[in-house]
Short mmCIF file of C-alpha atoms and ligand atoms in Angstrom, two decimals:
data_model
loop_
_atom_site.label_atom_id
_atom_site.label_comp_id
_atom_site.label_asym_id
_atom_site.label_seq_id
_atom_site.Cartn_x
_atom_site.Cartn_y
_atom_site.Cartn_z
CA UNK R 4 -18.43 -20.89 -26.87
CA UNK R 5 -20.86 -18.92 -25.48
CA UNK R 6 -22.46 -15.87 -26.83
CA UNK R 7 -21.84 -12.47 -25.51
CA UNK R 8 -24.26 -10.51 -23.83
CA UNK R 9 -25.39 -6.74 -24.35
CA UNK R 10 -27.76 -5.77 -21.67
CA UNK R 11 -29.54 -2.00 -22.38
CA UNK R 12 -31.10 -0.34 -19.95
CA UNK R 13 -33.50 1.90 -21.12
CA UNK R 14 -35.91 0.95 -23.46
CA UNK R 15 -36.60 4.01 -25.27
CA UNK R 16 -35.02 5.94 -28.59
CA UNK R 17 -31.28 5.75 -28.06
CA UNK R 18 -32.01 2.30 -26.15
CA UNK R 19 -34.17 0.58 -28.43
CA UNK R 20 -32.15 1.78 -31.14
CA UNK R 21 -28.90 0.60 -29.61
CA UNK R 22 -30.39 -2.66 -29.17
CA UNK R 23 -30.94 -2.81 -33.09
CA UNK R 24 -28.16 -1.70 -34.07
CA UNK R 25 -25.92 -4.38 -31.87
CA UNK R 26 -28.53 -7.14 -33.34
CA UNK R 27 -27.73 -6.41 -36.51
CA UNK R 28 -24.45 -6.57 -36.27
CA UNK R 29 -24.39 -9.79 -34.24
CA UNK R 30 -22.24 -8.43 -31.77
CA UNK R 31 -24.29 -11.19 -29.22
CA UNK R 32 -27.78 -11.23 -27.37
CA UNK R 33 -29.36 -8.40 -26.53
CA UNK R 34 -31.28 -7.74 -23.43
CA UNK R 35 -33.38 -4.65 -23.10
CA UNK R 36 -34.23 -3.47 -19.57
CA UNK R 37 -37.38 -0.57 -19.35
CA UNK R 38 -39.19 0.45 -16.13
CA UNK R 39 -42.16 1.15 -18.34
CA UNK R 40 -44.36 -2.68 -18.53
CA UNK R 41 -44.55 -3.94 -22.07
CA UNK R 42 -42.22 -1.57 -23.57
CA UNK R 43 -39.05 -3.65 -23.50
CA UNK R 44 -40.78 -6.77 -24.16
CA UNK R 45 -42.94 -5.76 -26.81
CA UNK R 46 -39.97 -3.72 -29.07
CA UNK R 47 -37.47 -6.94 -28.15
CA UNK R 48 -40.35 -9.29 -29.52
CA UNK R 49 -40.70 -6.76 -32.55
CA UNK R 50 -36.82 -6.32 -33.49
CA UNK R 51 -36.28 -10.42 -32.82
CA UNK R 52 -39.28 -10.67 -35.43
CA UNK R 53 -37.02 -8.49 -38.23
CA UNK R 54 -34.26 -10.80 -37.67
CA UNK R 55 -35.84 -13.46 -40.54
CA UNK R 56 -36.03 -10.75 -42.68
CA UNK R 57 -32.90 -8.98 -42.52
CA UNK R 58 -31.08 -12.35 -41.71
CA UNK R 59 -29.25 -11.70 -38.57
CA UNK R 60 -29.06 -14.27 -35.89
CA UNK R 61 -29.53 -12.93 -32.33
CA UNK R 62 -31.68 -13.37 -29.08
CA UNK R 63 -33.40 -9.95 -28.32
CA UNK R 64 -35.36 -10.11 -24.93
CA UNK R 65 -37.35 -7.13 -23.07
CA UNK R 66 -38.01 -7.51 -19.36
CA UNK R 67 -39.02 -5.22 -15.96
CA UNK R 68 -36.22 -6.71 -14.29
CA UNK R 69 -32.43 -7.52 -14.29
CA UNK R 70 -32.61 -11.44 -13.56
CA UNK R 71 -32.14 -11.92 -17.42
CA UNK R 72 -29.12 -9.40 -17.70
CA UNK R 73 -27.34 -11.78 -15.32
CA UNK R 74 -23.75 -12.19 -16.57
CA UNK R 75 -23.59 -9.13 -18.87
CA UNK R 76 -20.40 -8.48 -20.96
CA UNK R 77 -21.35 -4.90 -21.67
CA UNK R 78 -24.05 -3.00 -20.23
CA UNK R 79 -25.34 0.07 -22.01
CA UNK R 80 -26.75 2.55 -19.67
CA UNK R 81 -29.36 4.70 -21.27
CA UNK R 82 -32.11 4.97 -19.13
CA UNK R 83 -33.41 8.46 -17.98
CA UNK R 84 -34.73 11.34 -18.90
CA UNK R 85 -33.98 13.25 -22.40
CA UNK R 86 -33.65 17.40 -23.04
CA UNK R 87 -36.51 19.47 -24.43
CA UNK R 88 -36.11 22.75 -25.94
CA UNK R 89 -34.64 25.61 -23.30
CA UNK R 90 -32.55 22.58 -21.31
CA UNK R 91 -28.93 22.09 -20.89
CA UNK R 92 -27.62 18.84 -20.35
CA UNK R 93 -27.06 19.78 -16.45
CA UNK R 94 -30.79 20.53 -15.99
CA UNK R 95 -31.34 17.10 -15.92
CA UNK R 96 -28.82 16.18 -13.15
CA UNK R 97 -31.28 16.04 -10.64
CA UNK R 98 -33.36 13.28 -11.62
CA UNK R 99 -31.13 11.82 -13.72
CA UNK R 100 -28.83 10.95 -10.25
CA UNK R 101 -31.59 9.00 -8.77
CA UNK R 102 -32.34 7.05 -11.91
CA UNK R 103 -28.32 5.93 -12.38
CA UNK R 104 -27.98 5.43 -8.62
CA UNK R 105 -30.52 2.76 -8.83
CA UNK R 106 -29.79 1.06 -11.98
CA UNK R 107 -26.04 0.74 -11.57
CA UNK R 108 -26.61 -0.69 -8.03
CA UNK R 109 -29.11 -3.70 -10.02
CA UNK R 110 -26.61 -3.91 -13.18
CA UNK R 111 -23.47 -4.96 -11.11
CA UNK R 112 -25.85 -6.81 -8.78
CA UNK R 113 -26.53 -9.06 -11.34
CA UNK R 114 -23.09 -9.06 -13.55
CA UNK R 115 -20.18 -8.22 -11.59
CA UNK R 116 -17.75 -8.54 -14.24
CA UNK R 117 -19.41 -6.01 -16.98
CA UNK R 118 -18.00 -3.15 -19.10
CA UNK R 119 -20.36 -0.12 -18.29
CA UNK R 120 -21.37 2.26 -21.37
CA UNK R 121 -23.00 4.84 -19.65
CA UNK R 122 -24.95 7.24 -22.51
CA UNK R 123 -27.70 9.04 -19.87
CA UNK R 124 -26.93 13.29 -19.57
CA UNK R 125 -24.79 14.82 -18.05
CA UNK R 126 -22.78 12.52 -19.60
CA UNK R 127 -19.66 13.07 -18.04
CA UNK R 128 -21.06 13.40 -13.83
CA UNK R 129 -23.48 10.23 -15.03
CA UNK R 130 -20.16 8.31 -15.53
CA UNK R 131 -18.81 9.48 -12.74
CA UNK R 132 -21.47 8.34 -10.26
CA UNK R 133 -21.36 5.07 -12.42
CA UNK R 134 -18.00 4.43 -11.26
CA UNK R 135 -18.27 5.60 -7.55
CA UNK R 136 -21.97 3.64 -7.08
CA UNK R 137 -20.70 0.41 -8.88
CA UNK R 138 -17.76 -0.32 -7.21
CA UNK R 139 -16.10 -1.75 -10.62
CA UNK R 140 -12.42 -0.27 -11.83
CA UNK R 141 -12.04 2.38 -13.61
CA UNK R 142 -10.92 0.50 -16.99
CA UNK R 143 -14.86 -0.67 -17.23
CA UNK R 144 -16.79 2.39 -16.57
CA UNK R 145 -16.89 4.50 -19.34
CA UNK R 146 -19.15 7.17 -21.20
CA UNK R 147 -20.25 7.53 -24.83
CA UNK R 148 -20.03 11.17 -26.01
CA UNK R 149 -16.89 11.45 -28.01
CA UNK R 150 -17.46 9.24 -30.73
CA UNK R 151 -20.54 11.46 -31.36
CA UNK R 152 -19.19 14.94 -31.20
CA UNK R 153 -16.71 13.47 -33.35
CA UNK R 154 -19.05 11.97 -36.13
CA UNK R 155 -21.11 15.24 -35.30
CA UNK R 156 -17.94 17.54 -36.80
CA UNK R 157 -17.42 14.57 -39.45
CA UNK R 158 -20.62 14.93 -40.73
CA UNK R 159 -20.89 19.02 -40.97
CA UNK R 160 -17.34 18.42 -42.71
CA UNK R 161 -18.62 16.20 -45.12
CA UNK R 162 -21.92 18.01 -45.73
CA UNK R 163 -19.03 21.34 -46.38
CA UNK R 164 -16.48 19.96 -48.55
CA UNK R 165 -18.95 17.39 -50.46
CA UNK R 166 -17.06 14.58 -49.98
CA UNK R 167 -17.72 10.98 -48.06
CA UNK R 168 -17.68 10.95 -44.20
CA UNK R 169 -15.73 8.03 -44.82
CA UNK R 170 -12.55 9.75 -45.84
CA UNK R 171 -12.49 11.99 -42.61
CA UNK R 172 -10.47 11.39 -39.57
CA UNK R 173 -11.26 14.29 -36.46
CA UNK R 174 -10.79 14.13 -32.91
CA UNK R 175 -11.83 15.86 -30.26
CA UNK R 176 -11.43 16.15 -26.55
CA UNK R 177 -13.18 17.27 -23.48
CA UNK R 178 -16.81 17.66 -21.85
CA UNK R 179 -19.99 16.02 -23.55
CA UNK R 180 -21.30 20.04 -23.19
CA UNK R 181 -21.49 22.96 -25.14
CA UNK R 182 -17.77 23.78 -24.43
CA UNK R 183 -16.01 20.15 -25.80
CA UNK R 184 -13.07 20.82 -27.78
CA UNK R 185 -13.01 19.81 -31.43
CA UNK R 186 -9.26 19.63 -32.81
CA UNK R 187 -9.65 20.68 -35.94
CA UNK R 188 -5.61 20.57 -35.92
CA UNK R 189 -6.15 16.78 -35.75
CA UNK R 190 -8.69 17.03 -38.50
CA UNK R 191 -7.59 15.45 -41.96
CA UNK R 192 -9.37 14.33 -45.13
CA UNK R 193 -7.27 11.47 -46.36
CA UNK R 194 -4.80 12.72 -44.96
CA UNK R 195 -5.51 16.22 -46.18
CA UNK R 196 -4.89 18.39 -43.14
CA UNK R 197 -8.12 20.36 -43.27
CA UNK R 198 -6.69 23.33 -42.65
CA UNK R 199 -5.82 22.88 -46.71
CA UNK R 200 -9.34 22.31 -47.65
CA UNK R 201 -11.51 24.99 -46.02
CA UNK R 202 -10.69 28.52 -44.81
CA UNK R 203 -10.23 29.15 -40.99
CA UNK R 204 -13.83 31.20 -40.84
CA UNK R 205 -15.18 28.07 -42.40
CA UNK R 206 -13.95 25.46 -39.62
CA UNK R 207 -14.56 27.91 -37.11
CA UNK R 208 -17.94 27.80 -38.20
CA UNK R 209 -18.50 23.71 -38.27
CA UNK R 210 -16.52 24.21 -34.90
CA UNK R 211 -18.88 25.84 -33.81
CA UNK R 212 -22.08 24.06 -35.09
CA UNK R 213 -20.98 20.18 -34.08
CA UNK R 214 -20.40 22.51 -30.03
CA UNK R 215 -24.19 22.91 -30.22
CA UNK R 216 -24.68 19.68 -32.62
CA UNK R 217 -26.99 18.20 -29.57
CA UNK R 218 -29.31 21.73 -29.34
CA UNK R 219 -29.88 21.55 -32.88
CA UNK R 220 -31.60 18.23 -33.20
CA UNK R 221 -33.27 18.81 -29.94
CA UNK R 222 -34.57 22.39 -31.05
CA UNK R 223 -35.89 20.20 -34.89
CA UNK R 224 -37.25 16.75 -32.54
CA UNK R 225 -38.90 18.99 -29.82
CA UNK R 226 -39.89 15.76 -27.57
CA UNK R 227 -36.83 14.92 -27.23
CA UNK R 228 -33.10 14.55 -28.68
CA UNK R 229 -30.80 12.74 -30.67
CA UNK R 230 -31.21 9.08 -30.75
CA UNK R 231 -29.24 7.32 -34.10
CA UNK R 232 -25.69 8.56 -34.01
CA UNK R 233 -25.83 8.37 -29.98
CA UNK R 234 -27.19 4.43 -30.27
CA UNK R 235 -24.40 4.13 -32.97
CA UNK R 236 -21.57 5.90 -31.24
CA UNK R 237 -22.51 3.72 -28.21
CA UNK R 238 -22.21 0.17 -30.30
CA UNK R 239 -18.79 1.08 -31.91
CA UNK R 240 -17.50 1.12 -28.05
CA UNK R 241 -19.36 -1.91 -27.42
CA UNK R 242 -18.12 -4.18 -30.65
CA UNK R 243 -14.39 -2.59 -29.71
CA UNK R 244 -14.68 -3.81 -26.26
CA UNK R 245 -16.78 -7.62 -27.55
CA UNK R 246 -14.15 -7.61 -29.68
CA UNK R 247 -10.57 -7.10 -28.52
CA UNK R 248 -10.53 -4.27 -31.48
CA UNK R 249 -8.25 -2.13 -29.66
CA UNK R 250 -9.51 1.20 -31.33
CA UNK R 251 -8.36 4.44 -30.02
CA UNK R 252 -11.62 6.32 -29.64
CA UNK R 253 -12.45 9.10 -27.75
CA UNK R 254 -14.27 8.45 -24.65
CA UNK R 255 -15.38 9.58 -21.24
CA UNK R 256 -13.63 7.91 -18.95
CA UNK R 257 -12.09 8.05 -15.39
CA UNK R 258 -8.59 10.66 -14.84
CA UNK R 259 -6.29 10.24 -12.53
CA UNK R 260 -3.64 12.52 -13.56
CA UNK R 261 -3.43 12.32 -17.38
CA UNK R 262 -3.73 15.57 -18.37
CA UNK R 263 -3.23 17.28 -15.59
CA UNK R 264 -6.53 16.06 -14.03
CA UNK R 265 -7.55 14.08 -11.23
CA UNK R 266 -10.60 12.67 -10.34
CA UNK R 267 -12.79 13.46 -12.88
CA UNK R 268 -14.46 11.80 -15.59
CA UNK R 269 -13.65 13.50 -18.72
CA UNK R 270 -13.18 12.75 -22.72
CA UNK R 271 -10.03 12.03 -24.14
CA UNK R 272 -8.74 9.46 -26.42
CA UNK R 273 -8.28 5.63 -25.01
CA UNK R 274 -7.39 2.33 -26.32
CA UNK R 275 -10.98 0.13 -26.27
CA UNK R 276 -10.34 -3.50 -26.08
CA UNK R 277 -11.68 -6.33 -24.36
CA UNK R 278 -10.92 -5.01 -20.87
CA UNK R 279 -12.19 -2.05 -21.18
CA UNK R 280 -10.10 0.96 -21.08
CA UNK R 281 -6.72 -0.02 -21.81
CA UNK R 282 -4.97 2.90 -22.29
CA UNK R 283 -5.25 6.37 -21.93
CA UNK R 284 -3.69 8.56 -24.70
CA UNK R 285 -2.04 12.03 -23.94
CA UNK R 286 -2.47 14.72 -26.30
CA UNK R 287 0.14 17.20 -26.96
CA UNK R 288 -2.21 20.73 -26.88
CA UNK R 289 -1.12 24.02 -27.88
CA UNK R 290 -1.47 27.14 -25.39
CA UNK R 291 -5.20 27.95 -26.92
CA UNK R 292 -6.58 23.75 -26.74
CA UNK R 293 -5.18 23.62 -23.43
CA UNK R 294 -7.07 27.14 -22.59
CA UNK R 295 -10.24 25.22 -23.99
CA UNK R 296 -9.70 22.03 -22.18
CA UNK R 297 -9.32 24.06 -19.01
CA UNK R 298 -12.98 25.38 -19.32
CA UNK R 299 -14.28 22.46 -19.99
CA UNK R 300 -12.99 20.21 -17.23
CA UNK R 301 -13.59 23.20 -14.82
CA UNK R 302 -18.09 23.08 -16.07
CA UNK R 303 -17.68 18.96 -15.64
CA UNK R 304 -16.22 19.51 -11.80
CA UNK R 305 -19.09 22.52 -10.87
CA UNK R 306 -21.18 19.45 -12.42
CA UNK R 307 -19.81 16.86 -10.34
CA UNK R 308 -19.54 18.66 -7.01
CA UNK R 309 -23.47 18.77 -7.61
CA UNK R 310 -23.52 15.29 -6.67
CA UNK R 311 -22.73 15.67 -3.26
CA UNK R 312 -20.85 11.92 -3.22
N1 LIG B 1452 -34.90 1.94 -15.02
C1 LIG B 1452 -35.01 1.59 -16.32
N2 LIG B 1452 -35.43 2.41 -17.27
C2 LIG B 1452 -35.78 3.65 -16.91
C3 LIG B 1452 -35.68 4.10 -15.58
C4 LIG B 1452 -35.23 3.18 -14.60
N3 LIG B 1452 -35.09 3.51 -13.33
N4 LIG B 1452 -36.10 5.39 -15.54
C5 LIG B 1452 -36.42 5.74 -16.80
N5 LIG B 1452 -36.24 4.70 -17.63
C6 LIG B 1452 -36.50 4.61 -19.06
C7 LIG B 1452 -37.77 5.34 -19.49
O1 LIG B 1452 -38.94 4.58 -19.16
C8 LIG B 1452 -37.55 5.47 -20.99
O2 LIG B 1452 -38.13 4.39 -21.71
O3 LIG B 1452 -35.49 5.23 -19.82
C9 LIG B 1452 -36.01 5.42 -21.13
C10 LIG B 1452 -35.43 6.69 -21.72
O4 LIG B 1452 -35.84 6.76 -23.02
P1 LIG B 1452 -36.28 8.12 -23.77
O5 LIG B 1452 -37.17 8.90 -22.88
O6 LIG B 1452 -36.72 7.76 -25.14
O7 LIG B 1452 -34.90 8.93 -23.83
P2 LIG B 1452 -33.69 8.71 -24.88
O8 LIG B 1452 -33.86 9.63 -26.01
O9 LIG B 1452 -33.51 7.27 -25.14
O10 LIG B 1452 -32.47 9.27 -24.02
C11 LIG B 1452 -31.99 8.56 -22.89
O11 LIG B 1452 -29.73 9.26 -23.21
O12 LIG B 1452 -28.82 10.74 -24.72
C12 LIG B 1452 -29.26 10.57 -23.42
O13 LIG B 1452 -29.99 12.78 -22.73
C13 LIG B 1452 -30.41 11.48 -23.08
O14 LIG B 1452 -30.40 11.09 -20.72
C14 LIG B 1452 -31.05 10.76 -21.94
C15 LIG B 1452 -30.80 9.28 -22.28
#
């Protein structure tokens, strides 16, 4: 059988940490793509060099070029340009665009058949010019942002109540921006509606803190932004997709009249398995979520119609 391959593009935090986290885990070889000379090459050589110690059994290789991705199973798109302090996600559209346009065009070049995990801001119009550049079907063009806003409000609940993240189930829908919707009315704590546990002030408040989750860690890093739960958030997708998991995850992916929305790539929950996006799942929003959603969708259009496709 042969092993699956994980190309990343980007060698730098959420890339190189993506790439440790799938070799860890096994979930196949790892190839790690960087403009930068010696960068992917030297951290591949470095994380292949843990692998005796921590006892996991994968290739890790760093190159300039995409002749090693050839034949990709699932490649992580993270290359691009990070937020400081002061910047929105949409400030970096701009250069961003030029970045993705050129990548995509080499990834499917090279592996026509790949599952794209796009991770580079603005997450949702960087997915969408993923999808229109490479030519692939919607089912294997996705972004990563949900999973992370969701272990973002997971977290601050678990941090509240004192309890393990591993008893908490949330969901959440729209925009990888400042105006995504967290469903608190989703929210449980084995099985605890969370409504139960913590006042409405109190949820309104965590609401309100996993919204701005990115800011925060860019406003502590400074140089940069979040890099671990983004890498991580990224991986779940990709050992879904490796393997046939079928998990319903939140994700950004490609509308077409689910929810009300066309032509827009936008988070909602899906079915992850081996090809990709197998199902969309529809939501059943009260008057105020669907107000919410609304707002959302209408920042990730202005954002899209930037592109000028
Ligand atoms: N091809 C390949 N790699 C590129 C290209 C390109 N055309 N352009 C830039 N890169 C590389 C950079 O050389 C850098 O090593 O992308 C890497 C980005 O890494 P970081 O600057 O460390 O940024 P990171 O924190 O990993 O964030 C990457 O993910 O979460 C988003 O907003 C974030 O858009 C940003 C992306």
């Amino acid at each position: 059988m042969r092993r699956k391959k994980i190309s990343i593009i980007g060698a730098g935090f959420v890339g190189a940490t993506a790439a440790h986290w799938a070799a860890e885990k096994e979930l196949g070889d790892v190839v790690l793509v960087d403009i930068l000379e010696g960068i992917p090459q030297g951290k591949a050589l470095d994380l292949f060099q843990a692998s005796p110690v921590e006892g996991f059994d994968a290739r890790v290789i760093g190159s300039n070029g995409y002749e090693e991705t050839k034949d990709s199973d699932v490649v992580i798109v993270t290359s691009g340009v990070p937020r400081k302090p002061g910047m929105s996600r949409e400030d970096l559209l701009e250069i961003n665009k030029k970045i993705i346009e050129s990548v995509v065009t080499e990834v499917v070049g090279k592996s026509p058949q790949a599952i794209l995990i796009m991770v580079t801001n603005p997450l949702d119009t960087m997915t969408y010019l993923a999808l229109k550049k490479s030519g692939l079907t919607k089912q294997r063009v996705m972004g990563m942002a949900g999973i992370l806003d969701t272990a973002r409000f997971k977290a601050f609940i678990a941090m509240e109540l004192g309890v393990s993240v591993e008893d908490i189930q949330a969901l959440l829908l729209g925009g990888h921006g400042d105006e995504m919707v967290p469903l608190p009315r989703y929210t449980t704590v084995s099985g605890i509606p969370l409504s139960q546990l913590l006042p409405k002030e109190t949820i309104d408040r965590l609401v309100d803190r996993t919204r701005k989750g990115g800011g925060e860690i860019v406003n502590l890093l400074k140089t940069g932004s979040a890099f671990y739960a983004p890498s991580a958030a990224a991986i779940q997708m990709t050992e879904a997709i490796l393997k046939d998991k079928r998990r319903i995850l939140p994700c950004c992916v490609y509308l077409d009249g689910e929810y009300g929305l066309k032509d827009i790539c936008f988070g909602v929950p899906v079915k992850l398995g081996a090809n990709g996006v197998e199902a969309i799942i529809e939501l059943q929003l009260t008057e105020e979520e669907k107000k919410l959603f609304a707002k959302s969708a209408e920042s990730v259009k202005k954002s899209i119609a930037e592109l000028k496709l």
